[in-house]
mmCIF file of C-alpha atoms in Angstrom:
data_model
loop_
_atom_site.group_PDB
_atom_site.id
_atom_site.type_symbol
_atom_site.label_atom_id
_atom_site.label_comp_id
_atom_site.label_asym_id
_atom_site.label_seq_id
_atom_site.Cartn_x
_atom_site.Cartn_y
_atom_site.Cartn_z
ATOM 1 C CA MET U 2 -10.503 -8.536 6.257
ATOM 2 C CA LEU U 3 -7.494 -10.547 5.106
ATOM 3 C CA GLY U 4 -5.779 -10.628 1.731
ATOM 4 C CA GLU U 5 -4.535 -8.324 -0.978
ATOM 5 C CA SER U 6 -5.954 -5.217 -2.654
ATOM 6 C CA ASN U 7 -4.768 -4.175 -6.107
ATOM 7 C CA SER U 8 -7.183 -1.251 -6.389
ATOM 8 C CA THR U 9 -5.554 1.957 -7.580
ATOM 9 C CA THR U 10 -8.309 4.228 -6.272
ATOM 10 C CA ALA U 11 -9.419 3.570 -2.692
ATOM 11 C CA LEU U 12 -10.459 0.847 -0.254
ATOM 12 C CA TYR U 13 -13.286 1.569 2.245
ATOM 13 C CA VAL U 14 -14.253 -0.417 5.335
ATOM 14 C CA GLY U 15 -17.269 0.497 7.509
ATOM 15 C CA GLY U 16 -18.335 -1.199 10.750
ATOM 16 C CA VAL U 17 -22.055 -0.561 10.099
ATOM 17 C CA CYS U 18 -22.223 0.320 6.398
ATOM 18 C CA LEU U 19 -20.200 2.062 3.703
ATOM 19 C CA TYR U 20 -22.439 5.131 3.222
ATOM 20 C CA VAL U 21 -25.410 6.793 4.927
ATOM 21 C CA GLN U 22 -27.313 9.037 2.540
ATOM 22 C CA GLY U 23 -30.794 10.495 2.323
ATOM 23 C CA LYS U 24 -32.993 12.648 4.501
ATOM 24 C CA GLY U 25 -32.490 12.448 8.283
ATOM 25 C CA PRO U 26 -32.231 12.841 11.116
ATOM 26 C CA HIS U 27 -30.439 9.525 11.617
ATOM 27 C CA ASN U 28 -30.683 8.490 15.268
ATOM 28 C CA ASN U 29 -29.411 5.713 17.544
ATOM 29 C CA VAL U 30 -26.776 4.137 15.312
ATOM 30 C CA TYR U 31 -24.269 1.862 17.074
ATOM 31 C CA ASN U 32 -21.406 -0.480 16.296
ATOM 32 C CA SER U 33 -21.288 -2.899 19.228
ATOM 33 C CA GLU U 34 -18.309 -4.083 21.250
ATOM 34 C CA LYS U 35 -18.449 -7.270 19.180
ATOM 35 C CA GLY U 36 -18.107 -5.238 16.004
ATOM 36 C CA ASP U 37 -14.299 -5.111 16.000
ATOM 37 C CA ILE U 38 -12.574 -4.450 12.679
ATOM 38 C CA LEU U 39 -9.280 -6.008 11.570
ATOM 39 C CA VAL U 40 -7.663 -4.924 8.309
ATOM 40 C CA ASN U 41 -4.572 -6.967 7.467
ATOM 41 C CA LEU U 42 -3.450 -6.717 3.862
ATOM 42 C CA SER U 43 -0.242 -8.243 2.524
ATOM 43 C CA LYS U 44 -0.147 -5.497 -0.111
ATOM 44 C CA CYS U 45 -2.399 -2.521 -0.817
ATOM 45 C CA VAL U 46 -1.666 0.073 -3.520
ATOM 46 C CA SER U 47 -4.658 2.328 -2.745
ATOM 47 C CA ASN U 48 -5.665 4.702 0.031
ATOM 48 C CA VAL U 49 -7.399 2.833 2.867
ATOM 49 C CA THR U 50 -10.223 4.256 5.021
ATOM 50 C CA VAL U 51 -11.469 2.317 8.055
ATOM 51 C CA ALA U 52 -14.483 3.709 9.956
ATOM 52 C CA GLY U 53 -16.232 2.310 13.019
ATOM 53 C CA ILE U 54 -19.631 3.463 11.709
ATOM 54 C CA THR U 55 -19.467 4.464 8.032
ATOM 55 C CA ASN U 56 -17.345 6.306 5.510
ATOM 56 C CA LYS U 57 -19.852 9.024 4.641
ATOM 57 C CA PHE U 58 -22.769 10.200 6.772
ATOM 58 C CA GLN U 59 -25.213 12.784 5.392
ATOM 59 C CA ASP U 60 -27.825 14.870 7.214
ATOM 60 C CA VAL U 61 -28.358 15.512 10.936
ATOM 61 C CA SER U 62 -27.566 12.659 13.329
ATOM 62 C CA ASN U 63 -27.998 12.031 17.067
ATOM 63 C CA ASP U 64 -26.677 9.342 19.430
ATOM 64 C CA VAL U 65 -24.200 7.610 17.136
ATOM 65 C CA VAL U 66 -21.496 5.583 18.930
ATOM 66 C CA ASN U 67 -18.741 3.211 17.855
ATOM 67 C CA HIS U 68 -17.772 0.593 20.472
ATOM 68 C CA GLY U 69 -15.696 -1.605 18.176
ATOM 69 C CA ASP U 70 -11.895 -1.742 18.228
ATOM 70 C CA ILE U 71 -10.026 -1.121 14.966
ATOM 71 C CA THR U 72 -6.702 -2.811 14.160
ATOM 72 C CA VAL U 73 -4.664 -2.151 11.020
ATOM 73 C CA LYS U 74 -1.779 -4.457 10.120
ATOM 74 C CA GLY U 75 0.063 -5.248 6.899
ATOM 75 C CA ASN U 76 1.631 -3.186 4.095
ATOM 76 C CA TYR U 77 0.142 -0.124 2.395
ATOM 77 C CA ASP U 78 1.673 1.901 -0.423
ATOM 78 C CA LYS U 79 -0.431 5.013 0.194
ATOM 79 C CA ALA U 80 -2.386 6.701 2.986
ATOM 80 C CA VAL U 81 -4.300 5.057 5.854
ATOM 81 C CA TYR U 82 -7.250 6.827 7.531
ATOM 82 C CA VAL U 83 -8.848 5.448 10.720
ATOM 83 C CA THR U 84 -11.894 6.942 12.466
ATOM 84 C CA GLY U 85 -14.600 6.010 14.944
ATOM 85 C CA PHE U 86 -17.508 7.793 13.236
ATOM 86 C CA CYS U 87 -16.841 8.552 9.563
ATOM 87 C CA TYR U 88 -14.163 9.724 7.165
ATOM 88 C CA ALA U 89 -15.973 12.956 6.269
ATOM 89 C CA SER U 90 -19.509 14.274 6.044
ATOM 90 C CA ASN U 91 -21.435 17.261 4.832
ATOM 91 C CA ASN U 92 -22.494 20.296 6.809
ATOM 92 C CA TYR U 93 -24.733 18.865 9.553
ATOM 93 C CA VAL U 94 -25.113 18.979 13.331
ATOM 94 C CA ARG U 95 -23.781 15.974 15.269
ATOM 95 C CA THR U 96 -25.183 15.526 18.792
ATOM 96 C CA ARG U 97 -24.058 12.958 21.392
ATOM 97 C CA HIS U 98 -21.656 11.134 19.117
ATOM 98 C CA GLY U 99 -18.951 9.009 20.697
ATOM 99 C CA ASN U 100 -16.158 6.531 20.215
ATOM 100 C CA THR U 101 -15.104 4.016 22.860
ATOM 101 C CA GLY U 102 -13.158 1.718 20.536
ATOM 102 C CA ASN U 103 -9.386 1.391 20.737
ATOM 103 C CA PHE U 104 -7.353 1.916 17.543
ATOM 104 C CA LEU U 105 -4.102 0.010 16.966
ATOM 105 C CA ILE U 106 -1.758 0.618 14.021
ATOM 106 C CA ASP U 107 0.982 -1.982 13.466
ATOM 107 C CA ALA U 108 1.780 -1.605 9.782
ATOM 108 C CA LYS U 109 4.043 -0.305 7.030
ATOM 109 C CA ILE U 110 2.373 2.768 5.462
ATOM 110 C CA GLY U 111 3.861 4.513 2.433
ATOM 111 C CA GLY U 112 1.748 7.660 2.665
ATOM 112 C CA THR U 113 0.104 9.664 5.448
ATOM 113 C CA LEU U 114 -1.532 8.303 8.630
ATOM 114 C CA VAL U 115 -4.596 10.180 9.935
ATOM 115 C CA MET U 116 -6.721 9.095 12.945
ATOM 116 C CA GLY U 117 -9.609 10.694 14.824
ATOM 117 C CA GLY U 118 -12.304 9.517 17.223
ATOM 118 C CA MET U 119 -15.007 11.319 15.203
ATOM 119 C CA TYR U 120 -13.441 12.224 11.865
ATOM 120 C CA ASN U 121 -10.202 11.883 9.961
ATOM 121 C CA PHE U 122 -10.685 15.296 8.377
ATOM 122 C CA GLY U 123 -12.636 18.269 9.743
ATOM 123 C CA ASN U 124 -13.360 19.529 6.230
ATOM 124 C CA TYR U 125 -16.771 21.149 5.852
ATOM 125 C CA GLY U 126 -18.509 23.079 8.595
ATOM 126 C CA LYS U 127 -19.743 20.882 11.398
ATOM 127 C CA ASN U 128 -21.256 21.345 14.805
ATOM 128 C CA PHE U 129 -20.314 18.762 17.428
ATOM 129 C CA VAL U 130 -22.474 18.975 20.562
ATOM 130 C CA ASP U 131 -21.828 16.787 23.634
ATOM 131 C CA CYS U 132 -19.461 14.474 21.764
ATOM 132 C CA TYR U 133 -16.608 12.407 23.182
ATOM 133 C CA ASN U 134 -13.812 9.912 22.676
ATOM 134 C CA THR U 135 -12.683 7.432 25.341
ATOM 135 C CA GLY U 136 -10.770 5.040 23.078
ATOM 136 C CA ASN U 137 -6.978 4.713 23.159
ATOM 137 C CA PHE U 138 -5.038 5.275 19.912
ATOM 138 C CA THR U 139 -1.708 3.440 19.658
ATOM 139 C CA VAL U 140 0.883 3.405 16.884
ATOM 140 C CA THR U 141 3.348 0.616 17.675
ATOM 141 C CA GLU U 142 7.134 0.730 17.544
ATOM 142 C CA ASN U 143 7.010 -1.581 14.485
ATOM 143 C CA THR U 144 5.007 0.933 12.456
ATOM 144 C CA GLU U 145 6.705 2.855 9.651
ATOM 145 C CA VAL U 146 4.960 5.821 7.981
ATOM 146 C CA GLY U 147 6.280 7.360 4.772
ATOM 147 C CA LYS U 148 4.851 10.854 5.260
ATOM 148 C CA GLY U 149 3.157 12.784 8.082
ATOM 149 C CA VAL U 150 1.027 11.650 11.039
ATOM 150 C CA TYR U 151 -2.065 13.538 12.290
ATOM 151 C CA ILE U 152 -3.936 12.100 15.279
ATOM 152 C CA GLY U 153 -6.605 13.760 17.438
ATOM 153 C CA GLY U 154 -9.072 12.510 20.026
ATOM 154 C CA MET U 155 -11.870 14.022 17.920
ATOM 155 C CA ILE U 156 -10.320 14.967 14.548
ATOM 156 C CA GLY U 157 -6.994 14.031 13.001
ATOM 157 C CA TYR U 158 -6.649 16.944 10.609
ATOM 158 C CA PHE U 159 -8.836 20.069 10.450
ATOM 159 C CA GLU U 160 -9.370 21.995 7.219
ATOM 160 C CA ALA U 161 -12.765 23.643 6.761
ATOM 161 C CA THR U 162 -13.968 24.389 3.243
ATOM 162 C CA SER U 163 -17.162 26.241 4.136
ATOM 163 C CA ALA U 164 -18.636 28.228 7.031
ATOM 164 C CA THR U 165 -17.417 26.645 10.234
ATOM 165 C CA TYR U 166 -19.700 25.779 13.102
ATOM 166 C CA PRO U 167 -18.602 25.387 16.699
ATOM 167 C CA TYR U 168 -17.599 22.374 18.735
ATOM 168 C CA SER U 169 -19.528 22.528 21.988
ATOM 169 C CA ASN U 170 -18.992 20.729 25.312
ATOM 170 C CA CYS U 171 -16.828 17.882 23.993
ATOM 171 C CA TYR U 172 -14.149 15.825 25.725
ATOM 172 C CA ASN U 173 -11.422 13.243 25.182
ATOM 173 C CA SER U 174 -10.194 10.782 27.813
ATOM 174 C CA GLY U 175 -8.413 8.366 25.483
ATOM 175 C CA ASN U 176 -4.625 8.092 25.432
ATOM 176 C CA ILE U 177 -2.735 8.838 22.208
ATOM 177 C CA SER U 178 0.650 7.151 21.796
ATOM 178 C CA PHE U 179 3.018 7.262 18.823
ATOM 179 C CA LYS U 180 5.944 4.840 19.170
ATOM 180 C CA GLY U 181 6.810 4.262 15.514
ATOM 181 C CA LYS U 182 8.739 6.074 12.779
ATOM 182 C CA ALA U 183 7.401 8.655 10.315
ATOM 183 C CA GLY U 184 8.780 10.763 7.479
ATOM 184 C CA LEU U 185 10.546 7.810 5.858
ATOM 185 C CA SER U 186 9.477 8.514 2.268
ATOM 186 C CA THR U 187 12.123 9.462 -0.279
ATOM 187 C CA GLU U 188 9.577 11.468 -2.273
ATOM 188 C CA PRO U 189 9.862 15.286 -2.135
ATOM 189 C CA VAL U 190 7.404 17.030 0.175
ATOM 190 C CA GLU U 191 4.400 18.311 -1.780
ATOM 191 C CA ASP U 192 3.568 21.985 -1.294
ATOM 192 C CA THR U 193 -0.151 21.250 -0.963
ATOM 193 C CA SER U 194 -2.576 20.601 1.875
ATOM 194 C CA TYR U 195 -1.140 18.841 4.916
ATOM 195 C CA ASN U 196 1.967 17.591 3.076
ATOM 196 C CA LYS U 197 3.764 20.961 3.378
ATOM 197 C CA GLU U 198 5.997 19.254 5.903
ATOM 198 C CA TYR U 199 6.277 15.687 7.120
ATOM 199 C CA SER U 200 4.970 16.564 10.563
ATOM 200 C CA ILE U 201 3.781 14.442 13.444
ATOM 201 C CA CYS U 202 0.864 16.249 15.141
ATOM 202 C CA LEU U 203 -0.877 14.750 18.179
ATOM 203 C CA GLY U 204 -3.678 16.449 20.168
ATOM 204 C CA GLY U 205 -6.533 15.620 22.530
ATOM 205 C CA LEU U 206 -9.005 17.450 20.263
ATOM 206 C CA VAL U 207 -7.253 17.864 16.882
ATOM 207 C CA GLY U 208 -3.851 16.819 15.589
ATOM 208 C CA GLN U 209 -3.375 19.835 13.300
ATOM 209 C CA VAL U 210 -5.483 22.844 12.323
ATOM 210 C CA ARG U 211 -4.294 23.997 8.921
ATOM 211 C CA ASN U 212 -3.518 27.604 8.037
ATOM 212 C CA ASP U 213 -4.301 28.685 4.495
ATOM 213 C CA ALA U 214 -5.198 32.367 4.472
ATOM 214 C CA THR U 215 -5.389 32.463 0.665
ATOM 215 C CA SER U 216 -7.991 29.722 0.492
ATOM 216 C CA ASN U 217 -11.108 29.006 2.534
ATOM 217 C CA PRO U 218 -11.795 30.135 6.123
ATOM 218 C CA ASP U 219 -10.572 27.156 8.119
ATOM 219 C CA ASN U 220 -11.634 28.299 11.579
ATOM 220 C CA LEU U 221 -11.904 25.926 14.512
ATOM 221 C CA ASN U 222 -14.442 27.548 16.845
ATOM 222 C CA VAL U 223 -14.819 25.929 20.260
ATOM 223 C CA THR U 224 -17.705 26.996 22.513
ATOM 224 C CA ASP U 225 -18.585 25.882 26.045
ATOM 225 C CA GLY U 226 -15.070 24.600 26.541
ATOM 226 C CA PHE U 227 -13.230 21.363 25.892
ATOM 227 C CA LYS U 228 -11.640 18.893 28.291
ATOM 228 C CA ASN U 229 -8.831 16.422 27.729
ATOM 229 C CA SER U 230 -7.708 13.907 30.338
ATOM 230 C CA GLY U 231 -5.940 11.461 28.018
ATOM 231 C CA LYS U 232 -2.150 11.138 27.959
ATOM 232 C CA ILE U 233 -0.487 12.410 24.773
ATOM 233 C CA GLU U 234 2.790 10.582 24.189
ATOM 234 C CA PHE U 235 5.492 10.707 21.519
ATOM 235 C CA THR U 236 8.312 8.195 21.994
ATOM 236 C CA GLY U 237 9.020 7.426 18.334
ATOM 237 C CA SER U 238 11.001 9.286 15.671
ATOM 238 C CA ASN U 239 10.566 11.568 12.681
ATOM 239 C CA PRO U 240 13.832 11.881 10.727
ATOM 240 C CA ALA U 241 12.235 14.158 8.082
ATOM 241 C CA GLY U 242 10.335 16.863 9.971
ATOM 242 C CA PRO U 243 8.983 18.411 13.182
ATOM 243 C CA VAL U 244 6.741 17.057 15.951
ATOM 244 C CA PHE U 245 3.958 18.970 17.751
ATOM 245 C CA ILE U 246 1.992 17.498 20.653
ATOM 246 C CA GLY U 247 -0.597 19.232 22.835
ATOM 247 C CA GLY U 248 -3.306 18.396 25.327
ATOM 248 C CA VAL U 249 -5.873 20.049 23.027
ATOM 249 C CA VAL U 250 -4.234 20.729 19.621
ATOM 250 C CA GLY U 251 -0.834 19.585 18.406
ATOM 251 C CA ASP U 252 -0.302 22.377 15.852
ATOM 252 C CA MET U 253 -2.784 25.294 15.921
ATOM 253 C CA ALA U 254 -2.023 27.290 12.788
ATOM 254 C CA ARG U 255 -5.218 29.278 12.188
ATOM 255 C CA ALA U 256 -5.174 32.645 13.966
ATOM 256 C CA SER U 257 -8.848 33.497 13.396
ATOM 257 C CA SER U 258 -10.133 30.431 15.239
ATOM 258 C CA SER U 259 -11.890 31.216 18.522
ATOM 259 C CA TRP U 260 -12.216 29.636 21.953
ATOM 260 C CA THR U 261 -14.824 30.355 24.615
ATOM 261 C CA GLY U 262 -15.561 28.569 27.851
ATOM 262 C CA GLU U 263 -12.939 26.802 29.916
ATOM 263 C CA ILE U 264 -10.316 24.694 28.163
ATOM 264 C CA VAL U 265 -8.982 22.036 30.524
ATOM 265 C CA ASN U 266 -6.150 19.548 30.171
ATOM 266 C CA THR U 267 -5.276 17.070 32.919
ATOM 267 C CA GLY U 268 -3.627 14.528 30.612
ATOM 268 C CA ASP U 269 0.134 14.050 30.844
ATOM 269 C CA ILE U 270 2.307 15.278 27.958
ATOM 270 C CA ILE U 271 5.297 13.047 27.143
ATOM 271 C CA PHE U 272 7.902 13.940 24.486
ATOM 272 C CA THR U 273 10.892 11.615 24.686
ATOM 273 C CA GLY U 274 11.163 10.746 20.981
ATOM 274 C CA THR U 275 13.383 12.371 18.340
ATOM 275 C CA CYS U 276 12.806 14.455 15.210
ATOM 276 C CA LYS U 277 14.843 16.221 12.529
ATOM 277 C CA SER U 278 13.298 19.676 12.923
ATOM 278 C CA ASN U 279 12.264 21.366 16.157
ATOM 279 C CA GLY U 280 9.688 19.618 18.290
ATOM 280 C CA TYR U 281 7.269 21.305 20.697
ATOM 281 C CA ALA U 282 5.040 20.082 23.519
ATOM 282 C CA GLY U 283 2.380 21.959 25.504
ATOM 283 C CA GLY U 284 -0.420 21.401 27.978
ATOM 284 C CA ILE U 285 -2.902 23.080 25.607
ATOM 285 C CA PHE U 286 -1.069 23.599 22.287
ATOM 286 C CA GLY U 287 2.174 22.178 20.983
ATOM 287 C CA ARG U 288 2.455 25.261 18.766
ATOM 288 C CA THR U 289 -0.126 28.011 18.325
ATOM 289 C CA THR U 290 -1.101 31.181 16.509
ATOM 290 C CA VAL U 291 -4.269 31.944 18.473
ATOM 291 C CA ALA U 292 -4.740 33.749 21.773
ATOM 292 C CA ILE U 293 -5.146 31.409 24.723
ATOM 293 C CA PRO U 294 -8.005 32.324 27.103
ATOM 294 C CA ASN U 295 -9.401 30.508 30.125
ATOM 295 C CA ALA U 296 -7.045 27.528 30.072
ATOM 296 C CA VAL U 297 -6.606 25.238 33.053
ATOM 297 C CA VAL U 298 -3.680 22.823 32.952
ATOM 298 C CA TYR U 299 -2.743 20.328 35.638
ATOM 299 C CA CYS U 300 -0.534 17.550 34.342
ATOM 300 C CA LYS U 301 2.907 16.019 34.197
ATOM 301 C CA LEU U 302 4.978 17.598 31.417
ATOM 302 C CA ASN U 303 7.963 15.450 30.450
ATOM 303 C CA ALA U 304 9.577 16.788 27.276
ATOM 304 C CA PRO U 305 13.383 16.587 27.521
ATOM 305 C CA ASN U 306 13.759 16.214 23.742
ATOM 306 C CA ALA U 307 11.476 19.093 22.742
ATOM 307 C CA ALA U 308 12.954 22.393 21.566
ATOM 308 C CA GLY U 309 10.181 24.157 23.475
ATOM 309 C CA ALA U 310 7.807 22.937 26.182
ATOM 310 C CA GLY U 311 5.298 24.698 28.412
ATOM 311 C CA PHE U 312 2.194 24.036 30.451
ATOM 312 C CA VAL U 313 0.126 26.273 28.166
ATOM 313 C CA THR U 314 1.982 26.038 24.841
ATOM 314 C CA GLY U 315 5.318 24.758 23.620
ATOM 315 C CA SER U 316 5.822 27.463 21.013
ATOM 316 C CA SER U 317 4.190 30.422 19.285
ATOM 317 C CA ARG U 318 4.051 30.930 15.534
ATOM 318 C CA THR U 319 3.958 34.709 16.047
ATOM 319 C CA GLU U 320 5.034 37.226 18.669
ATOM 320 C CA THR U 321 1.492 38.535 19.104
ATOM 321 C CA VAL U 322 0.007 35.509 20.842
ATOM 322 C CA LYS U 323 -1.496 36.366 24.241
ATOM 323 C CA ALA U 324 -2.648 34.193 27.120
ATOM 324 C CA THR U 325 -5.321 35.497 29.477
ATOM 325 C CA ASN U 326 -6.885 34.121 32.642
ATOM 326 C CA CYS U 327 -4.948 30.849 32.518
ATOM 327 C CA LYS U 328 -4.164 28.543 35.432
ATOM 328 C CA VAL U 329 -1.300 26.081 35.426
ATOM 329 C CA GLY U 330 0.115 23.470 37.744
ATOM 330 C CA GLY U 331 1.347 19.911 38.080
ATOM 331 C CA TYR U 332 4.773 18.395 37.639
ATOM 332 C CA THR U 333 7.531 18.794 35.114
ATOM 333 C CA MET U 334 10.872 17.138 34.516
ATOM 334 C CA VAL U 335 13.860 19.427 35.046
ATOM 335 C CA MET U 336 17.592 18.928 34.698
ATOM 336 C CA ASP U 337 19.488 18.421 37.951
ATOM 337 C CA PRO U 338 22.805 20.295 37.474
ATOM 338 C CA MET U 339 24.518 18.071 39.999
ATOM 339 C CA ASP U 340 24.268 14.843 38.020
ATOM 340 C CA GLU U 341 22.690 16.085 34.716
ATOM 341 C CA SER U 342 19.699 13.797 35.102
ATOM 342 C CA TYR U 343 16.022 14.695 34.710
ATOM 343 C CA LYS U 344 14.016 14.732 37.916
ATOM 344 C CA GLU U 345 10.423 15.528 38.737
ATOM 345 C CA ALA U 346 9.692 19.011 40.073
ATOM 346 C CA GLN U 347 6.345 20.322 41.298
ATOM 347 C CA VAL U 348 5.000 23.504 39.745
ATOM 348 C CA ASP U 349 3.614 25.909 42.347
ATOM 349 C CA SER U 350 3.140 29.615 43.027
ATOM 350 C CA SER U 351 6.869 30.152 43.519
ATOM 351 C CA ASN U 352 8.063 28.819 40.171
ATOM 352 C CA PHE U 353 5.155 28.304 37.743
ATOM 353 C CA PHE U 354 6.163 31.287 35.598
ATOM 354 C CA ASN U 355 9.313 29.389 34.619
ATOM 355 C CA TYR U 356 7.320 26.599 33.026
ATOM 356 C CA ILE U 357 4.325 28.109 31.239
ATOM 357 C CA PHE U 358 6.205 28.812 28.031
ATOM 358 C CA GLY U 359 9.548 29.918 26.664
ATOM 359 C CA GLY U 360 8.596 32.514 24.075
ATOM 360 C CA VAL U 361 5.182 34.200 24.275
ATOM 361 C CA THR U 362 5.749 37.845 25.151
ATOM 362 C CA ASP U 363 2.408 38.905 26.626
ATOM 363 C CA TRP U 364 0.918 36.927 29.506
ATOM 364 C CA THR U 365 -2.058 38.676 31.074
ATOM 365 C CA GLY U 366 -3.842 37.492 34.183
ATOM 366 C CA ILE U 367 -2.039 34.177 34.561
ATOM 367 C CA THR U 368 -2.341 32.569 37.984
ATOM 368 C CA ASP U 369 -0.914 29.407 39.398
ATOM 369 C CA TYR U 370 -3.101 26.372 39.823
ATOM 370 C CA ASP U 371 -2.199 23.617 42.264
ATOM 371 C CA GLY U 372 -5.303 21.434 42.358
ATOM 372 C CA ALA U 373 -6.614 18.912 39.864
ATOM 373 C CA THR U 374 -9.839 19.650 38.011
#
């Protein structure tokens, strides 16, 4: 798609169709490798949603996969949403859904940027079973974003507005890389939804899980574990707010969310960019409110510019967070006092306790882990 959009409402692009409605189940829906999408607008004054499959998908669906790459270039006054499956859907089970397409953002965006392999927004209860993302998500160094950035291998931004169903046996192997600039808007930060702060949140599963105890129960319940092997990398800048990056969730704000099964991250965590507020990087969570059970982390953690970094979590929102039965290992970058340079150090049974986290007060049953999973 090339040209100009003067719409003041919204612009929707779907690789298969704009909407899927009516009684299902809807099975075996694919966007092929030849179904690449390019959106390049010289000027757009509306919100833009680009989906590999469709923008809205109702009823139960099985075996739905996007193989097409998505590229967004140009200039946009408001928000840009990019997703492999669909923007949002109602309360239905999704089984064996996947995205293999690569997403590239090389644009000027006045509002918020949200990307996810399955969804932009995890609003409404959903049940993902055996779903995956293998596509790489890249935001180039030329990209400028006015407000916040929320990118996840499965979901960019999670905010449930009804009973929440679990995510079961899902994985991400795609790399997530933010090289651009965010938080450039001169508008005041709105005290609503995800605009409470101009954050950058990057995670293998979800960019940010919102906390709103006075509203609806936004619980992210993960069963049968989750695995991330994709590299999560922040090398850009955010002059207006904080940055949170994690192998599973960038910013985990909802305390009542639950995790069962083994949570594994073998993807490297890189935080060499800059931000105005504190930035945090972790093998599982960048920042968290929930207890951390059954986590296995084996990765390279390179976060010299983060205020807090750890193989399990970079920071805790509260002092009551506990970690139980976790295993950690890999390599981290530490300061050499002799020449004040960062050098690679292996994490093993003699030193791993120095690198798991810098602030959680109760670690129960943590053991070292020195073999890849």
